[in-house]
Coordinates of C-alpha atoms in Angstrom, one line a residue:
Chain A
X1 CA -82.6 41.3 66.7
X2 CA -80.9 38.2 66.9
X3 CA -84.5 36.9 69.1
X4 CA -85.9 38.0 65.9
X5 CA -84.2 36.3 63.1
X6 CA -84.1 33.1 65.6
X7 CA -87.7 33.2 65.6
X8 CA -87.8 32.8 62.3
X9 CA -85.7 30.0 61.0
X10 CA -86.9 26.5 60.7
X11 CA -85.0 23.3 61.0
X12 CA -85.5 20.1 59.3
X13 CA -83.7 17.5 60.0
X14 CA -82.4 15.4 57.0
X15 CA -80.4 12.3 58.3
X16 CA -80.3 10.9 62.0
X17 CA -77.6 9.8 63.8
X18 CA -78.2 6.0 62.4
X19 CA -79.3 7.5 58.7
X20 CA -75.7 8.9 58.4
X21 CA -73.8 5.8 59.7
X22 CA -75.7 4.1 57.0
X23 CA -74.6 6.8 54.3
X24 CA -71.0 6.1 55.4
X25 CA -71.5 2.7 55.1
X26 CA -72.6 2.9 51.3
X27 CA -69.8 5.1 50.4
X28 CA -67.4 2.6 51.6
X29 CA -69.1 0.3 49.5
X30 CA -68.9 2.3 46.7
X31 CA -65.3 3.1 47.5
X32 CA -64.5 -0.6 47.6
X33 CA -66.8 -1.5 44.9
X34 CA -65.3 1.7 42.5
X35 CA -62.0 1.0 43.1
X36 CA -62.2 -2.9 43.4
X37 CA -60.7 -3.1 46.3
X38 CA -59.7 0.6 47.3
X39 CA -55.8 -0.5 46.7
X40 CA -53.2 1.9 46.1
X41 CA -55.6 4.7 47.5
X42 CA -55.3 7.4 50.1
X43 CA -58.0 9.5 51.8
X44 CA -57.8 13.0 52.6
X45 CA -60.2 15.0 54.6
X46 CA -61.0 18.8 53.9
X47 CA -61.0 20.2 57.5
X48 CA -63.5 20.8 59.7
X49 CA -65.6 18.2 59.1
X50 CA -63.9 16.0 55.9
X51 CA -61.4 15.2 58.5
X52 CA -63.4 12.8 60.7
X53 CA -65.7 11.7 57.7
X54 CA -62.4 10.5 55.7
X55 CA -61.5 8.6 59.1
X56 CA -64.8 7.0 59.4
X57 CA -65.0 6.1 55.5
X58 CA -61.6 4.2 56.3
X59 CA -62.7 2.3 59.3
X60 CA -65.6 1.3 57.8
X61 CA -63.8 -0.3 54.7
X62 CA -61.3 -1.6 56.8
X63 CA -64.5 -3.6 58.7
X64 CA -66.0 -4.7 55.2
X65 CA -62.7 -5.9 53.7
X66 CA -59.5 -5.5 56.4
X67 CA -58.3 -3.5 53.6
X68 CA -56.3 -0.6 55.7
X69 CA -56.5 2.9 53.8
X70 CA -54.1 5.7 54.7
X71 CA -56.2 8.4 55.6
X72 CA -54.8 12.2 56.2
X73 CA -56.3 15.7 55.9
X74 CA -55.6 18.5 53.3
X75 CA -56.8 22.1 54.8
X76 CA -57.4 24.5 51.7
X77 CA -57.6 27.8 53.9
X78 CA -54.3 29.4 52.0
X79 CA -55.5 28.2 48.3
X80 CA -59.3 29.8 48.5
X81 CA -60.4 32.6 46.2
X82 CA -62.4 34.4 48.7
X83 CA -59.8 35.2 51.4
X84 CA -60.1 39.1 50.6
X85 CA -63.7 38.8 51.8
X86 CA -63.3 38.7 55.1
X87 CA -60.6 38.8 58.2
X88 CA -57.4 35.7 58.0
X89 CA -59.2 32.5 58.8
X90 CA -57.5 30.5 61.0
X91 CA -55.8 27.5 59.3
X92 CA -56.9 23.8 59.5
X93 CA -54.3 20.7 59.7
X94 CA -52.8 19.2 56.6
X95 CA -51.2 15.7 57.1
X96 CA -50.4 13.6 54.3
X97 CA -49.9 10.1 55.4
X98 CA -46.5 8.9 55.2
X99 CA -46.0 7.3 51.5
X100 CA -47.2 10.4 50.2
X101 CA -50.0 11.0 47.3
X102 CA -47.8 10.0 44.5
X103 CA -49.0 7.5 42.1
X104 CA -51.8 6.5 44.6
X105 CA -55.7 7.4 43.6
X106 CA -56.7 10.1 46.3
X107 CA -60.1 10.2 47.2
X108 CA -60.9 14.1 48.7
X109 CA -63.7 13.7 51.6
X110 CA -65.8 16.7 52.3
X111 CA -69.1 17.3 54.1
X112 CA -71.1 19.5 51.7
X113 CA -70.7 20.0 48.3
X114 CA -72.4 22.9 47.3
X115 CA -70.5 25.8 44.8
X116 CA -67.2 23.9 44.2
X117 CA -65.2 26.1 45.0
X118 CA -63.5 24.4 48.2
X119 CA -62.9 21.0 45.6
X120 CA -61.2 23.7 42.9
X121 CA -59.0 24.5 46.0
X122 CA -58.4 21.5 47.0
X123 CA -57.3 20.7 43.6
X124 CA -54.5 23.4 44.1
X125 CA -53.4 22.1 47.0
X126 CA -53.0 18.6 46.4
X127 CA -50.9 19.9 43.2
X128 CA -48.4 21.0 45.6
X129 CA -48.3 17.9 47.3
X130 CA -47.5 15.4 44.6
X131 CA -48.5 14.4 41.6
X132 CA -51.8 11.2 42.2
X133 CA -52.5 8.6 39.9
X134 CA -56.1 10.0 39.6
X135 CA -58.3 12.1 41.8
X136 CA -61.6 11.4 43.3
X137 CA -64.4 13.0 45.0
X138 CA -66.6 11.7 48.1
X139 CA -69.5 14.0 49.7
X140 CA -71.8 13.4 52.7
X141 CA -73.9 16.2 50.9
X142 CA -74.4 17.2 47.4
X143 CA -77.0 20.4 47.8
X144 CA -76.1 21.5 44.6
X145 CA -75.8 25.1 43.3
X146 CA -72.2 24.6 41.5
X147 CA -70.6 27.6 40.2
X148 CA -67.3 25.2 38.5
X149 CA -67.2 22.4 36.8
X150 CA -67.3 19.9 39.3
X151 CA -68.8 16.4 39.9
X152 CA -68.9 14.1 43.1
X153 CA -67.4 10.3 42.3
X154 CA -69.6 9.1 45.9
X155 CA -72.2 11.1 46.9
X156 CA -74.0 10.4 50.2
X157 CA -77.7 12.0 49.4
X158 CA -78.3 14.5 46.6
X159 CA -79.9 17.5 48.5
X160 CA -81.9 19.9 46.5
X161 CA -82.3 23.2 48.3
X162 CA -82.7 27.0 47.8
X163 CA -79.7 29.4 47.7
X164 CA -81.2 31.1 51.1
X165 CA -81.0 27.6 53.2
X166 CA -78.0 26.4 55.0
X167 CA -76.9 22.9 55.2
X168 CA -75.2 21.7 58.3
X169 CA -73.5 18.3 58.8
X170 CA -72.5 17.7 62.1
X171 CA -70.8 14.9 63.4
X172 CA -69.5 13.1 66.7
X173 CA -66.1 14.2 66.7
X174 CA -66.6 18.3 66.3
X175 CA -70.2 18.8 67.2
X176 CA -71.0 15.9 70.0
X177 CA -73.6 14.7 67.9
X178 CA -74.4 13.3 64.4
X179 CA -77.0 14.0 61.7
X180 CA -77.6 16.4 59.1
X181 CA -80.5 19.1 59.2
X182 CA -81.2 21.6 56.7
X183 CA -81.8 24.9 58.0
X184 CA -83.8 27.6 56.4
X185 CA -85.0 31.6 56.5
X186 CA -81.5 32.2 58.5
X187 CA -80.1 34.2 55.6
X188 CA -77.5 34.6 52.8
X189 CA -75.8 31.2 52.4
X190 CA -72.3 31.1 53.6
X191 CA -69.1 28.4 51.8
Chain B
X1 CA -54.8 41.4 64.7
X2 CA -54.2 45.0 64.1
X3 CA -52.7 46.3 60.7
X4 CA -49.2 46.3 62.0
X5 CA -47.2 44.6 63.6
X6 CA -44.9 47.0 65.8
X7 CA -44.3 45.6 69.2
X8 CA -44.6 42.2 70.9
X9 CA -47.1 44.4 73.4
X10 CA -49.3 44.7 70.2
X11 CA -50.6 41.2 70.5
X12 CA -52.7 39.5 73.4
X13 CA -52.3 35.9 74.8
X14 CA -54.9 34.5 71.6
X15 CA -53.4 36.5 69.0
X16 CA -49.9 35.3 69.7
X17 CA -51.2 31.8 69.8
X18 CA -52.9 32.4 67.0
X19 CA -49.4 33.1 65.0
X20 CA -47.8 30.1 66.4
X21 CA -50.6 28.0 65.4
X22 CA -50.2 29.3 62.2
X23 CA -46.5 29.5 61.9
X24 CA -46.8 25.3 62.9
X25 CA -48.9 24.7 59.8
X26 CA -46.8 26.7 57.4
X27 CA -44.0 25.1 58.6
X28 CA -45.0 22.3 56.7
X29 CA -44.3 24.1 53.5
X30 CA -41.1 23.9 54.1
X31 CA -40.8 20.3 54.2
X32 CA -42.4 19.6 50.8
X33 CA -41.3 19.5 47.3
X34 CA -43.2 22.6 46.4
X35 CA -42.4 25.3 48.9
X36 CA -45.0 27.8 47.6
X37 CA -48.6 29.0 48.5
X38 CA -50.8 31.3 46.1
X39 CA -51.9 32.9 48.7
X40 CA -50.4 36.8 48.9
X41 CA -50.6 36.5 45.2
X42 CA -50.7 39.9 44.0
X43 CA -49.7 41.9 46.8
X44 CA -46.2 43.7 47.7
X45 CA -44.0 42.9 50.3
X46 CA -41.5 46.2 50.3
X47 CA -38.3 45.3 52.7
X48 CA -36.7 48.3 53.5
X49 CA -33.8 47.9 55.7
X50 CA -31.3 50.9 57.1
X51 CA -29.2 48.5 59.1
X52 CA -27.5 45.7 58.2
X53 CA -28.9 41.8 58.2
X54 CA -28.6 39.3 56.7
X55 CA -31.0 36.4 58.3
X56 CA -33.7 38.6 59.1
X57 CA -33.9 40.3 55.7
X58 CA -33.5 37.2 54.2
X59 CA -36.0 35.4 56.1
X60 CA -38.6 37.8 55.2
X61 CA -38.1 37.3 52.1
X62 CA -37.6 33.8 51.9
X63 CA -41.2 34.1 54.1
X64 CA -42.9 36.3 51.5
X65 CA -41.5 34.7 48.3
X66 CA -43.2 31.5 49.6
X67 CA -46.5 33.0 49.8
X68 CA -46.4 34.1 46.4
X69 CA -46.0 37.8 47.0
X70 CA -43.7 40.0 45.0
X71 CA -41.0 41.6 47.4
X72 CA -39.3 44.9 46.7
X73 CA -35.7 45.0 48.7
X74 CA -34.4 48.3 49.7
X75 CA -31.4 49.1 51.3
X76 CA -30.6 52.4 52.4
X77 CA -26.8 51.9 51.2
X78 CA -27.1 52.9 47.5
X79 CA -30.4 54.5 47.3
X80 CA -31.9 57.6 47.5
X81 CA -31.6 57.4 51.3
X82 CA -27.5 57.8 50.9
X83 CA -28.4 61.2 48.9
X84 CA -30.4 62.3 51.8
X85 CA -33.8 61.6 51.8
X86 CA -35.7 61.4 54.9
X87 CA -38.0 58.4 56.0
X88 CA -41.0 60.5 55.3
X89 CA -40.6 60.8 51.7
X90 CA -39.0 57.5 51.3
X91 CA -42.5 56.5 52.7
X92 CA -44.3 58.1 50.6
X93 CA -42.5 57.1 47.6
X94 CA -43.1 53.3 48.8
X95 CA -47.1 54.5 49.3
X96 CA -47.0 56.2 45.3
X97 CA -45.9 52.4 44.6
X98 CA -48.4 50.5 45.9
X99 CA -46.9 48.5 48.9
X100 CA -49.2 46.4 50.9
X101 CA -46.5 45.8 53.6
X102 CA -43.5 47.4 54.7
X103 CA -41.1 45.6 56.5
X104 CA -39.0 48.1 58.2
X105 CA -35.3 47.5 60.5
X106 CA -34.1 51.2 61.2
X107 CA -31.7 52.1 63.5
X108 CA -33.9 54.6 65.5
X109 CA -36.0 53.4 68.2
X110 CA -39.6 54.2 67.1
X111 CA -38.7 54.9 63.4
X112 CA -41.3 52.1 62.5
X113 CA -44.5 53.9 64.9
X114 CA -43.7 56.9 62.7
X115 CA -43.7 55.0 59.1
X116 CA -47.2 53.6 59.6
X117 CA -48.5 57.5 60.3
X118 CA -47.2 57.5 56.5
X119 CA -48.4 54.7 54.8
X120 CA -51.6 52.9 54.1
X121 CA -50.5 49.2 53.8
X122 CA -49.1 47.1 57.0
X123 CA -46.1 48.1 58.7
X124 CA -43.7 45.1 60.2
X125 CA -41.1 45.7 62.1
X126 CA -38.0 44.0 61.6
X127 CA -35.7 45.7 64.9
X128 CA -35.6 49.3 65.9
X129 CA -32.5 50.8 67.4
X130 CA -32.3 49.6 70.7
X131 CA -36.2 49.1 71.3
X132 CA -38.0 46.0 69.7
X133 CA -38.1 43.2 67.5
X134 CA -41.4 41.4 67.8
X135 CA -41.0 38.9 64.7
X136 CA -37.6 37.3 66.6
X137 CA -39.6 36.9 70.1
X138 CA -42.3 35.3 68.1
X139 CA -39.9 33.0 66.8
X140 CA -38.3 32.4 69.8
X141 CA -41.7 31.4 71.6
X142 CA -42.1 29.2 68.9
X143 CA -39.0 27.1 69.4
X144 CA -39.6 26.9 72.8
X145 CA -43.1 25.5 72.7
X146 CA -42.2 23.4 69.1
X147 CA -39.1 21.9 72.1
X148 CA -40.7 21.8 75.3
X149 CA -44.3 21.6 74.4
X150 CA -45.8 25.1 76.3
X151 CA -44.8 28.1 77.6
X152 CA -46.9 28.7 80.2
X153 CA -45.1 28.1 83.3
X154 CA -41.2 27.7 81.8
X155 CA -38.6 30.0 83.4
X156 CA -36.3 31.9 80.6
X157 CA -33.3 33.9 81.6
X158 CA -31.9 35.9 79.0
X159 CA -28.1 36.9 79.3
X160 CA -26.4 39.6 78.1
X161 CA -26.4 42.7 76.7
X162 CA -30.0 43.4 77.5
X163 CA -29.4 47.2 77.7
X164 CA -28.5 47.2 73.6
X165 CA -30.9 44.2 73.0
X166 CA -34.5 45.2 70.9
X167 CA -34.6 41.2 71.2
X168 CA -34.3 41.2 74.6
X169 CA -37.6 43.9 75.2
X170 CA -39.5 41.9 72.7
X171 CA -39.1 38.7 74.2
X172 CA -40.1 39.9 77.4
X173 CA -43.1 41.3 76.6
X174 CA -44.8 38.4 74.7
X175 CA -43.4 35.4 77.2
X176 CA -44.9 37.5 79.8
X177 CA -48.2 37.9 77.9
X178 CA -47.9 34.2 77.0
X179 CA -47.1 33.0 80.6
X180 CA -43.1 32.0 80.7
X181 CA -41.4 33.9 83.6
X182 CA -38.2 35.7 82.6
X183 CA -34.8 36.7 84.7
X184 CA -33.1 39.1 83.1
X185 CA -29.0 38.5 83.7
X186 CA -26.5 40.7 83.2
X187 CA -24.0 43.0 84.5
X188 CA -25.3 46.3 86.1
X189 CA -23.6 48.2 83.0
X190 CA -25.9 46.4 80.4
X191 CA -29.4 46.3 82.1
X192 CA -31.5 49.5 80.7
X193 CA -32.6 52.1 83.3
X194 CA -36.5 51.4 84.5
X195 CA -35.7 47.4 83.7
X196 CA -37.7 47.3 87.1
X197 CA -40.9 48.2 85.5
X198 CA -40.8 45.1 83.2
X199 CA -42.5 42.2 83.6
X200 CA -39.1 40.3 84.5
X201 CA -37.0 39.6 87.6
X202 CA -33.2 40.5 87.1
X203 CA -29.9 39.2 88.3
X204 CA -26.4 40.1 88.5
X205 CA -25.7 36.3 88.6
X206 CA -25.4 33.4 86.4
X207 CA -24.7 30.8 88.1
X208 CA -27.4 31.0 90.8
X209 CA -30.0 31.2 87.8
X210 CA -29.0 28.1 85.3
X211 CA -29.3 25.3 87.6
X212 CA -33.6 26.4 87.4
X213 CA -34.1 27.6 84.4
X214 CA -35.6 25.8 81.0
X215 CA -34.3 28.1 78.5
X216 CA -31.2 29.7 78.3
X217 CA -31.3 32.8 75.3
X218 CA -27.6 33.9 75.1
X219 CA -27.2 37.8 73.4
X220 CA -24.8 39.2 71.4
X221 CA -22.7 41.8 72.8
X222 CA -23.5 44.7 70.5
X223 CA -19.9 46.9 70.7
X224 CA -21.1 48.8 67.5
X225 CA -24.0 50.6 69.4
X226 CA -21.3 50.8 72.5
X227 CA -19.8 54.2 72.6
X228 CA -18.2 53.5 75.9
X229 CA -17.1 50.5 77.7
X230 CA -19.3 49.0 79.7
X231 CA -17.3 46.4 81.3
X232 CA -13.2 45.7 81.8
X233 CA -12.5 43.3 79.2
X234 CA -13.7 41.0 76.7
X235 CA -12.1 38.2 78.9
X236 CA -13.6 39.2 82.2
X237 CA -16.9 39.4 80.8
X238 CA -16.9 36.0 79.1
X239 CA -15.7 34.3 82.7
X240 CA -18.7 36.1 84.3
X241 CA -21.3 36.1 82.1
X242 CA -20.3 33.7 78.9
X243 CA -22.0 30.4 78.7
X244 CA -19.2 27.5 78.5
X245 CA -19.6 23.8 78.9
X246 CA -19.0 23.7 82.2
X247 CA -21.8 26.3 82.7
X248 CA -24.1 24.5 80.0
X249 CA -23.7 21.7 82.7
X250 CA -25.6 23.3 85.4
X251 CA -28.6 23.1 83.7
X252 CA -31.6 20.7 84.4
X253 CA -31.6 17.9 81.7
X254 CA -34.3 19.0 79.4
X255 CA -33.2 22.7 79.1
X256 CA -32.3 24.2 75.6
X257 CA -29.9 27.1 74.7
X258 CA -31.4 29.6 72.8
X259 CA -28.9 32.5 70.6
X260 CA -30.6 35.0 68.5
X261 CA -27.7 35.5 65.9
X262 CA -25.6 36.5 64.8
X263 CA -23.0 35.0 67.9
X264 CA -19.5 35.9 69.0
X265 CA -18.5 32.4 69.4
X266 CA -15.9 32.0 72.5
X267 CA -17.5 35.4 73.8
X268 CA -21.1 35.2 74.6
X269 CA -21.3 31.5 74.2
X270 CA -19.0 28.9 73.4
X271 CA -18.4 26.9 70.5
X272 CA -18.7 23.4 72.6
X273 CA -22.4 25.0 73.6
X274 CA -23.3 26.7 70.3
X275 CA -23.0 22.9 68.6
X276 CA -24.1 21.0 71.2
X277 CA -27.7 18.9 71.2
X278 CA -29.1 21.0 73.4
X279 CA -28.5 24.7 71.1
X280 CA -31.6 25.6 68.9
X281 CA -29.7 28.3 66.9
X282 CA -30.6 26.9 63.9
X283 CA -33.8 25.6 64.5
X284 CA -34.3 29.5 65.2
X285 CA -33.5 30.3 61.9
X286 CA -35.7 27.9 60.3
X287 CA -38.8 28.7 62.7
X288 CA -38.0 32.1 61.5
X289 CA -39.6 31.9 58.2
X290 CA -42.7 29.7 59.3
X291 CA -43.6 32.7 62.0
X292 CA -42.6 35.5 59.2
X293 CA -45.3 33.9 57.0
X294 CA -47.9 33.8 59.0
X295 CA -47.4 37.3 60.5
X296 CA -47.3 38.1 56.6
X297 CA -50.4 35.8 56.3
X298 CA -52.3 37.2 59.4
X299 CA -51.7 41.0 58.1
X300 CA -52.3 40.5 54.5
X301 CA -54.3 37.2 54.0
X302 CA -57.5 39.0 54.3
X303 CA -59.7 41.8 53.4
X304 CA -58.4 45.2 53.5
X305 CA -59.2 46.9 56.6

């Protein structure tokens, strides 16, 4: 069965290794560019992947501009909507740099945007951490298909795709390898 | 995980590290300005205790109040239970209620196996007679691995009255399913019969056991389940099995002191070793409600089963 359905799925590959260094690059830009200078400004990575992304954002403005951003990672496990679908997920790492998130504009970093529902969380989350200045958005991936009210301040490539295909960022520090492919016919979508 | 949570033996090497590694993140909760998740919004947390405690009822509570759930406390003093009602109905009055949990601390080994025949929700329990208490060994593996940094390998002797001790059972079964090695110590009077079919060495002697051990867990002397005496005197047992400074001495440099609460000061342990650096008695207590939450979170943070 599983031969089957394996048979059957395609996969495209959306950015290289190099195409998603350069997408970094342009959101620290745009971070530095945004925020005119990214002062008074913390990063916070959604785990799995936001984590590393948020790290990479930070180095990367710290090699435009020497401007050092604190960088930490908010997991959103316990604030999700959906945790009566399936078994208790195991919990990601939430470290808020030390000087906290009040007063200071956090940017959230996440690989895929695609129903909002893990930014809504995130909202939640970060309400129980301190009160920021303002809250911003940054996304490797915008595919789309929001169910909330939600917008991306730094998007990384809009990504047009059918409910039934499955985005999947991988990078370096989780999967051994970057890029981004887009993979179709493997089923419903999962978050 | 299963759908309760009635012995230590109930959970394999992964699941137990899965509850630590949970129990470490939701200890951050406890350091913020907010101590509260949504996430057991909705559900019912029903403690029903028919012994007395104070930290562990309170640390449940504490536990599910910060995940948001609503928690019903029942004590048997008071209630229908002082009028006579058995656990059975009491059960199924809990059941008619709607509790998603029950977190249970009877006095009769086994009383908890039997609730969860009764009702549909999870069952915790919270110390049965003289049989287990598998939230208390959790967080005791906790505060050994959160001070020492594993505990796979570490060699725990636990002191006391092992014969009266639910903490003392539980503890053995999950260090052994977690890898510590454990030498029970204790006079021949308070070591249970068939103590050689645990996973645990026993001793008769303290002193040859501190100098190589890496946790010391100190427990209570429980003269209200004591019907006879089980040793001379009060005196003669603290000289031969009591932990002192002089004792507390004997152990190797990194080695912490471990009391599950509540302690006889100047009996079990003294005061000099209760308050000394090396004493995680409090730390216990706080590490209490980061494990409690995410049993609570592991049992009831999902779908239904």
């Amino acid at each position: 069965m599983a031969h089957a359905e394996a048979a059957q799925t395609t996969t495209k590959t959306i950015l290289s290794g190099a195409d998603l260094q350069r997408v970094i690059d342009r959101i620290a830009h745009q971070i530095l560019e945004k925020t005119r200078g990214a002062g008074d400004t913390v990063l916070l990575g959604i785990p799995t992947r936001g984590a590393p992304l948020a790290r990479r954002i930070a180095e990367r403005i710290e090699a435009f501009e020497q401007v050092r951003v604190p960088v930490g990672s908010i997991d959103i496990t316990l604030y999700r909507d959906d945790l009566r679908s399936q078994a208790p997920r195991p919990l990601g790492p939430t470290e808020v740099p030390q000087g906290g998130i009040d007063g200071q504009r956090v940017i959230l970093v996440d690989d895929v945007l695609f129903r909002g529902r893990t930014v809504r969380a995130a909202l939640d989350a970060l309400r129980d951490l301190g009160r920021p200045s303002a809250v911003q958005l940054a996304v490797l991936v915008d595919r789309g298909h929001r169910e909330l009210p939600i917008r991306a301040d730094y998007v990384g490539k809009n990504l047009p795709t059918a409910l039934d295909e499955q985005v999947q960022v991988r990078l370096a520090e989780v999967d051994g390898t970057d890029g981004v492919m887009i993979i179709s016919g493997s089923g419903p979508p999962s978050i | 995980m299963s759908r309760h949570l009635l012995s230590a033996a109930d959970l394999d090497a992964d699941e137990a590290t899965a509850v630590l590694d949970t129990a470490a993140e939701m200890a951050n909760v406890a350091g913020r300005e907010v101590k509260k998740l949504p996430t057991l919004r909705g559900r019912t947390v029903v403690n029903l205790f028919y012994e007395d405690s104070t930290r562990t009822r309170i640390s449940f509570e504490a536990a599910a109040k910060r995940l948001s759930a609503d928690v019903i406390n029942f004590s048997a003093k008071g209630s229908s239970v002082a009028k006579g009602e058995s656990l059975k109905d009491t059960a199924l009055t809990l059941q008619a209620m709607g509790a998603d949990a029950v977190v249970i601390r009877h006095g009769a080994s086994g009383a908890p196996h039997r609730l969860a025949d009764w009702v549909d929700g999870s069952v915790i329990n919270a110390g049965d007679g003289t049989h287990e208490h598998p939230t208390q060994a959790l967080l005791d593996a906790y505060t050994m691995r959160a001070r020492l940094g594993r505990l796979a390998g570490l060699k725990v002797a636990i002191v006391g009255d092992v014969l009266h001790s639910r903490v003392a059972r539980s503890n053995v079964l999950l260090l052994h399913t977690l890898g510590a090695h454990v030498t029970l110590v204790a006079p021949p009077t308070l070591l249970p019969v068939g103590v050689g079919a645990w996973p645990a060495d026993t001793s008769f002697d303290l002193d040859a056991v501190l100098p190589s051990s890496d946790v010391v867990m100190m427990l209570r002397v429980q003269r209200e389940r004591m019907g006879d005496s089980f040793f001379p005197s009060v005196r003669e047992y603290s000289r031969r099995y009591g932990l002192d400074g002089a004792r507390m001495r004997q152990l190797p440099a990194h080695a912490i002191v471990m009391h599950p609460g509540p302690m006889i000061r100047g009996m079990e342990i003294a005061p000099e070793v209760a308050d000394s650096p090396r004493s995680t008695i409090t730390e216990q207590v706080t590490n209490g409600v980061s494990v409690r939450m995410a049993v609570l979170y592991l049992l009831l943070g999902g779908m239904n089963q």
